[in-house]
């Protein structure tokens, strides 16, 4: 079956790492059709809009989207794009690859972060000169949906950790916790519960005690960034936003203005995002091959400057393709 992939480079090194990842995907000779759309600072300057309607529609209509990064306009681009693909879960792996300088080289985690509610969809109000408030939104339905996804995501027999703060936020995180644990129980999937503050300490000291972590929106945002610090290397971290009929894949890093335009950005975070895209579309074998090729190149070189090498984006991309 043919799949349509929307490709949105955006700004900065997005324009370097996205073409690299597309080259890797094209080298696999799968039935993928790539359609390109514009978004970001340059588009806003030219047209007044950071995310033109046609780009939004491209992402909404595609089977999956590969997105680079946007600069000043990031929020105006990525928030509507996540909405275009109707994503309810953000997948953030944090895996330390052999040979890469990491604070905790044994780290191998995946965060499944609720992506639609919590404090990010809540209403903020200024009630007086002195007082602002925020309403935190948690629904049973969104929590159950995340849990259903998590149960499918984990391998048979392997459970997941539910990270929350239901001892304090009894109604909101209590609802989240109850829904997630109930769904897991119904699927016969093991769960353990960890309070989010305790999790922050435990994951730093001993990340091996965790595998898959299911958490509300803000906790997932903060804790997955914390885990990113354990594995080292923004240039290696991929992410996915998954919806029912669509999904968007993007590196965790931004536009890296300090190195943009030089052709030296590490393409691996985006290539690993493309591997997640392949897995999502059912090409799990090809996905594994791409990840293995990245691991081999990490071990044997060449490497970009962020990993202590002196190779450019093209040389690393070509080395990955050669491995494939
Ligand atoms: P933005 O506002 O777009 O997020 P930023 O200044 O926060 O930009 P990031 O893209 O988040 O920059 O990157 C932070 C640092 O990590 C920068 O020094 C950047 O050069 C480096 N970096 C990020 N991604 C890569 C990459 N793919 N290859 C090499 N270095 C990278
Ligand atoms: Mg940044």
Coordinates of C-alpha atoms and ligand atoms in Angstrom, one line a residue:
X1 CA 0.0 0.0 0.0
X2 CA 1.3 3.4 -0.9
X3 CA 1.7 6.0 1.8
X4 CA 1.8 9.8 1.5
X5 CA 4.4 11.6 3.7
X6 CA 4.1 15.3 4.2
X7 CA 7.6 16.8 4.5
X8 CA 8.0 20.2 6.2
X9 CA 11.6 21.4 6.7
X10 CA 10.8 24.6 8.5
X11 CA 13.8 26.9 9.5
X12 CA 17.4 26.6 10.4
X13 CA 18.9 23.1 10.4
X14 CA 15.4 21.7 9.6
X15 CA 16.4 22.5 6.0
X16 CA 19.5 20.3 6.3
X17 CA 18.3 17.4 8.5
X18 CA 15.0 16.8 6.9
X19 CA 16.4 16.3 3.3
X20 CA 18.9 13.9 4.9
X21 CA 16.2 11.8 6.5
X22 CA 14.2 11.8 3.3
X23 CA 17.3 10.5 1.5
X24 CA 17.5 7.7 4.0
X25 CA 13.8 6.9 3.5
X26 CA 14.1 7.0 -0.3
X27 CA 17.1 4.6 -0.2
X28 CA 14.8 1.9 1.2
X29 CA 12.7 1.8 -2.0
X30 CA 9.4 1.6 -0.2
X31 CA 6.1 2.8 -1.7
X32 CA 6.2 6.2 -0.1
X33 CA 5.2 9.5 -1.8
X34 CA 6.7 12.7 -0.4
X35 CA 4.8 16.0 -0.6
X36 CA 6.5 19.1 0.5
X37 CA 5.0 22.0 2.5
X38 CA 6.4 25.3 3.8
X39 CA 6.2 26.6 7.4
X40 CA 8.2 28.7 9.8
X41 CA 9.9 32.1 10.0
X42 CA 10.8 32.5 6.4
X43 CA 7.3 31.7 5.2
X44 CA 5.9 34.2 7.7
X45 CA 8.2 36.9 6.5
X46 CA 7.1 36.2 2.9
X47 CA 3.4 35.6 3.3
X48 CA 2.4 36.9 6.8
X49 CA 1.5 33.3 7.9
X50 CA 3.9 30.9 9.7
X51 CA 1.7 27.9 8.8
X52 CA -0.1 28.4 5.5
X53 CA -3.5 26.6 5.2
X54 CA -2.2 24.5 2.4
X55 CA 0.6 23.2 4.6
X56 CA -1.9 22.4 7.4
X57 CA -4.1 20.6 4.9
X58 CA -1.1 18.7 3.6
X59 CA -0.3 17.4 7.1
X60 CA -3.9 16.7 7.8
X61 CA -4.4 14.7 4.6
X62 CA -1.1 12.8 4.7
X63 CA -0.5 9.4 6.3
X64 CA 2.3 10.9 8.3
X65 CA 4.3 14.1 8.5
X66 CA 8.0 14.6 8.9
X67 CA 8.8 18.0 10.4
X68 CA 12.1 19.7 11.1
X69 CA 11.9 22.8 13.3
X70 CA 10.6 26.4 13.3
X71 CA 12.4 29.4 14.8
X72 CA 10.6 32.3 16.4
X73 CA 7.3 31.0 15.0
X74 CA 7.7 27.5 16.6
X75 CA 4.5 27.8 18.6
X76 CA 2.5 29.0 15.7
X77 CA 3.7 26.1 13.6
X78 CA 4.0 23.0 15.8
X79 CA 0.9 23.5 17.9
X80 CA -1.5 23.7 14.9
X81 CA 0.4 20.9 13.2
X82 CA 0.0 18.6 16.2
X83 CA -3.7 19.5 16.0
X84 CA -3.8 18.8 12.2
X85 CA -2.7 15.2 12.9
X86 CA -5.1 15.1 15.9
X87 CA -2.3 13.6 18.1
X88 CA -3.3 12.3 21.5
X89 CA 0.1 10.9 22.5
X90 CA 3.6 12.1 22.3
X91 CA 6.3 9.4 22.2
X92 CA 9.7 10.4 23.4
X93 CA 12.4 7.7 23.5
X94 CA 15.5 8.5 25.6
X95 CA 18.1 5.9 24.8
X96 CA 21.8 6.2 25.4
X97 CA 23.7 4.7 22.4
X98 CA 27.0 3.0 23.0
X99 CA 29.9 5.2 22.3
X100 CA 28.0 8.4 23.0
X101 CA 29.0 10.4 26.0
X102 CA 26.0 10.1 28.4
X103 CA 25.5 10.9 32.0
X104 CA 23.7 7.5 32.4
X105 CA 24.9 5.3 29.5
X106 CA 22.5 2.5 30.7
X107 CA 19.4 4.7 30.0
X108 CA 16.8 3.2 27.7
X109 CA 13.4 4.7 28.3
X110 CA 10.3 5.6 26.3
X111 CA 7.9 8.3 27.6
X112 CA 4.3 8.2 26.5
X113 CA 3.0 11.6 27.3
X114 CA -0.7 12.6 27.2
X115 CA -0.7 15.2 24.5
X116 CA -4.1 17.0 24.6
X117 CA -4.9 18.2 28.0
X118 CA -3.5 18.9 31.5
X119 CA -2.3 22.4 32.1
X120 CA -1.6 23.0 28.4
X121 CA -5.2 22.9 27.4
X122 CA -6.4 24.7 30.5
X123 CA -7.7 28.1 30.7
X124 CA -5.5 30.8 32.1
X125 CA -7.1 33.9 33.6
X126 CA -6.0 37.2 35.1
X127 CA -8.5 37.7 37.8
X128 CA -7.1 40.8 39.4
X129 CA -3.9 42.9 39.5
X130 CA -2.5 40.4 41.9
X131 CA -4.0 37.1 40.8
X132 CA -3.8 34.7 37.8
X133 CA -5.2 31.2 37.7
X134 CA -5.0 28.2 35.6
X135 CA -7.6 25.4 35.2
X136 CA -6.1 22.0 34.8
X137 CA -8.2 19.7 32.5
X138 CA -8.1 15.9 32.8
X139 CA -10.7 13.6 31.3
X140 CA -11.3 9.9 31.8
X141 CA -11.6 9.5 28.0
X142 CA -8.2 11.0 27.1
X143 CA -6.6 9.1 29.9
X144 CA -8.1 5.8 28.8
X145 CA -7.1 6.5 25.2
X146 CA -3.5 7.0 26.2
X147 CA -3.6 3.9 28.3
X148 CA -5.1 1.8 25.4
X149 CA -2.2 3.0 23.3
X150 CA 0.3 2.2 26.0
X151 CA -1.0 -1.3 26.4
X152 CA -0.5 -1.9 22.6
X153 CA 2.8 -0.2 22.7
X154 CA 4.5 -2.3 25.4
X155 CA 5.7 -5.8 24.4
X156 CA 3.7 -8.7 25.7
X157 CA 4.5 -9.3 29.4
X158 CA 6.2 -6.0 29.8
X159 CA 4.3 -3.4 31.8
X160 CA 4.7 0.3 32.2
X161 CA 5.1 2.9 34.9
X162 CA 2.4 5.4 35.6
X163 CA 3.9 8.7 36.8
X164 CA 1.6 11.2 38.4
X165 CA 1.0 13.3 41.5
X166 CA -2.4 12.0 42.6
X167 CA -1.5 12.3 46.3
X168 CA -1.8 16.1 45.8
X169 CA -3.8 16.6 42.7
X170 CA -6.4 14.1 43.8
X171 CA -9.1 14.8 41.4
X172 CA -7.2 15.5 38.2
X173 CA -4.2 13.1 38.5
X174 CA -6.4 10.8 40.6
X175 CA -8.7 10.5 37.6
X176 CA -5.8 10.0 35.3
X177 CA -4.2 7.4 37.5
X178 CA -7.5 5.5 38.0
X179 CA -8.3 5.4 34.3
X180 CA -4.8 4.3 33.2
X181 CA -4.5 1.6 35.8
X182 CA -8.0 0.3 35.1
X183 CA -7.4 0.0 31.4
X184 CA -4.0 -1.7 32.0
X185 CA -5.7 -4.2 34.4
X186 CA -8.4 -4.9 31.7
X187 CA -5.6 -5.7 29.3
X188 CA -3.6 -7.8 31.8
X189 CA -0.7 -5.3 31.6
X190 CA 1.3 -4.7 34.7
X191 CA 1.7 -1.2 36.0
X192 CA 3.7 0.4 38.8
X193 CA 2.9 3.8 40.1
X194 CA 5.6 6.4 40.8
X195 CA 5.0 9.9 42.1
X196 CA 6.5 12.4 39.6
X197 CA 8.8 14.1 42.1
X198 CA 10.2 10.7 43.3
X199 CA 10.5 9.6 39.6
X200 CA 12.7 12.6 38.9
X201 CA 15.2 11.5 41.5
X202 CA 15.0 7.8 40.8
X203 CA 15.4 8.1 37.1
X204 CA 18.6 10.2 37.6
X205 CA 20.1 7.7 40.1
X206 CA 19.1 4.5 38.4
X207 CA 17.3 4.8 35.0
X208 CA 17.4 1.0 34.5
X209 CA 14.5 0.5 36.8
X210 CA 12.2 2.0 34.3
X211 CA 11.2 1.1 30.7
X212 CA 8.0 2.7 29.4
X213 CA 6.6 5.7 31.3
X214 CA 3.0 6.9 30.9
X215 CA 2.3 10.4 32.3
X216 CA 0.2 13.5 32.0
X217 CA 1.1 16.3 29.7
X218 CA 3.3 18.7 31.8
X219 CA 5.0 15.9 33.7
X220 CA 5.8 14.2 30.4
X221 CA 7.2 17.3 29.0
X222 CA 9.5 18.0 31.9
X223 CA 10.5 14.5 32.7
X224 CA 11.3 13.5 29.1
X225 CA 13.6 16.5 28.8
X226 CA 15.2 15.4 32.1
X227 CA 15.8 12.0 30.6
X228 CA 17.2 13.6 27.5
X229 CA 19.9 15.1 29.7
X230 CA 20.8 11.6 30.9
X231 CA 21.5 10.2 27.4
X232 CA 23.4 13.2 26.0
X233 CA 23.1 14.7 22.6
X234 CA 20.2 16.7 21.4
X235 CA 21.3 15.6 17.9
X236 CA 20.1 12.1 18.7
X237 CA 16.7 12.5 20.1
X238 CA 13.6 11.7 18.0
X239 CA 9.9 12.1 18.9
X240 CA 6.5 11.2 17.5
X241 CA 3.0 12.7 17.9
X242 CA 0.4 10.0 17.2
X243 CA -3.2 10.5 16.2
X244 CA -5.9 8.1 15.1
X245 CA -5.3 8.3 11.4
X246 CA -2.2 10.4 11.2
X247 CA 1.0 11.2 13.0
X248 CA 3.8 13.7 13.0
X249 CA 7.5 12.9 13.6
X250 CA 10.1 15.4 14.5
X251 CA 13.6 15.7 16.2
X252 CA 13.5 17.0 19.7
X253 CA 16.1 19.7 18.9
X254 CA 15.2 23.1 17.4
X255 CA 16.6 25.1 14.6
X256 CA 20.1 25.3 16.1
X257 CA 20.7 28.8 14.7
X258 CA 24.4 28.7 15.8
X259 CA 25.2 26.0 13.3
X260 CA 22.4 26.5 10.7
X261 CA 23.4 26.9 7.0
X262 CA 26.8 25.2 7.5
X263 CA 25.9 21.7 6.5
X264 CA 27.3 20.3 9.8
X265 CA 24.1 19.4 11.7
X266 CA 23.7 15.9 13.0
X267 CA 20.9 14.3 11.0
X268 CA 20.5 11.3 13.4
X269 CA 17.7 12.7 15.5
X270 CA 15.7 13.2 12.4
X271 CA 16.7 9.9 10.8
X272 CA 15.6 8.2 14.1
X273 CA 12.3 10.1 13.9
X274 CA 11.9 8.7 10.3
X275 CA 12.5 5.3 11.8
X276 CA 9.6 5.9 14.2
X277 CA 7.5 7.0 11.2
X278 CA 8.3 3.7 9.4
X279 CA 7.3 1.7 12.4
X280 CA 4.1 3.6 12.7
X281 CA 3.2 2.9 9.1
X282 CA 3.9 -0.8 9.6
X283 CA 7.4 -1.1 8.2
X284 CA 8.7 -2.4 11.5
X285 CA 11.6 -4.4 9.9
X286 CA 12.8 -1.3 7.9
X287 CA 12.4 0.8 11.0
X288 CA 14.7 -1.6 13.0
X289 CA 17.2 -1.6 10.1
X290 CA 17.4 2.2 10.1
X291 CA 18.0 2.3 13.8
X292 CA 20.6 -0.4 13.6
X293 CA 22.3 1.5 10.8
X294 CA 22.4 4.7 13.0
X295 CA 23.9 2.6 15.9
X296 CA 26.6 1.2 13.6
X297 CA 27.5 4.6 12.3
X298 CA 27.6 5.9 15.9
X299 CA 29.9 3.1 16.9
X300 CA 32.2 3.3 13.8
X301 CA 31.9 6.9 12.6
X302 CA 31.8 9.2 10.8
X303 CA 30.4 11.6 13.3
X304 CA 29.3 15.2 13.3
X305 CA 30.9 17.9 15.5
X306 CA 28.3 17.7 18.3
X307 CA 29.5 14.1 18.9
X308 CA 33.2 15.0 18.7
X309 CA 33.7 14.3 15.0
X310 CA 34.4 16.5 12.0
X311 CA 32.1 14.9 9.4
X312 CA 29.4 17.0 7.8
X313 CA 25.7 16.2 7.5
X314 CA 26.0 14.6 4.1
X315 CA 28.9 12.3 5.0
X316 CA 26.9 10.9 8.0
X317 CA 23.8 10.5 6.0
X318 CA 25.7 8.7 3.3
X319 CA 27.3 6.4 5.9
X320 CA 23.8 5.5 7.2
X321 CA 22.6 4.8 3.7
X322 CA 25.7 2.7 3.0
X323 CA 24.9 0.6 6.2
X324 CA 21.4 0.0 4.9
Ligands
LIG1 P1 15.3 26.8 18.9 O1 14.9 28.1 19.5 O2 14.9 26.6 17.5 O3 15.0 25.6 19.8 P2 17.9 26.7 20.1 O4 18.9 27.8 20.1 O5 17.2 26.3 21.4 O6 16.9 26.9 18.9 P3 18.4 24.0 19.6 O7 18.1 23.6 18.3 O8 17.4 23.6 20.7 O9 18.7 25.5 19.6 O10 19.8 23.4 20.0 C1 20.5 23.7 21.2 C2 22.0 23.4 21.0 O11 22.2 22.1 20.6 C3 22.6 24.3 20.0 O12 23.9 24.7 20.4 C4 22.7 23.5 18.7 O13 23.8 23.8 17.9 C5 22.9 22.1 19.3 N1 22.1 21.1 18.4 C6 20.8 20.9 18.4 N2 20.5 20.1 17.4 C7 21.6 19.7 16.8 C8 22.0 18.8 15.7 N3 21.0 18.1 15.1 N4 23.3 18.7 15.4 C9 24.2 19.4 16.1 N5 24.0 20.2 17.1 C10 22.7 20.4 17.5
LIG2 MG1 15.6 24.9 21.8

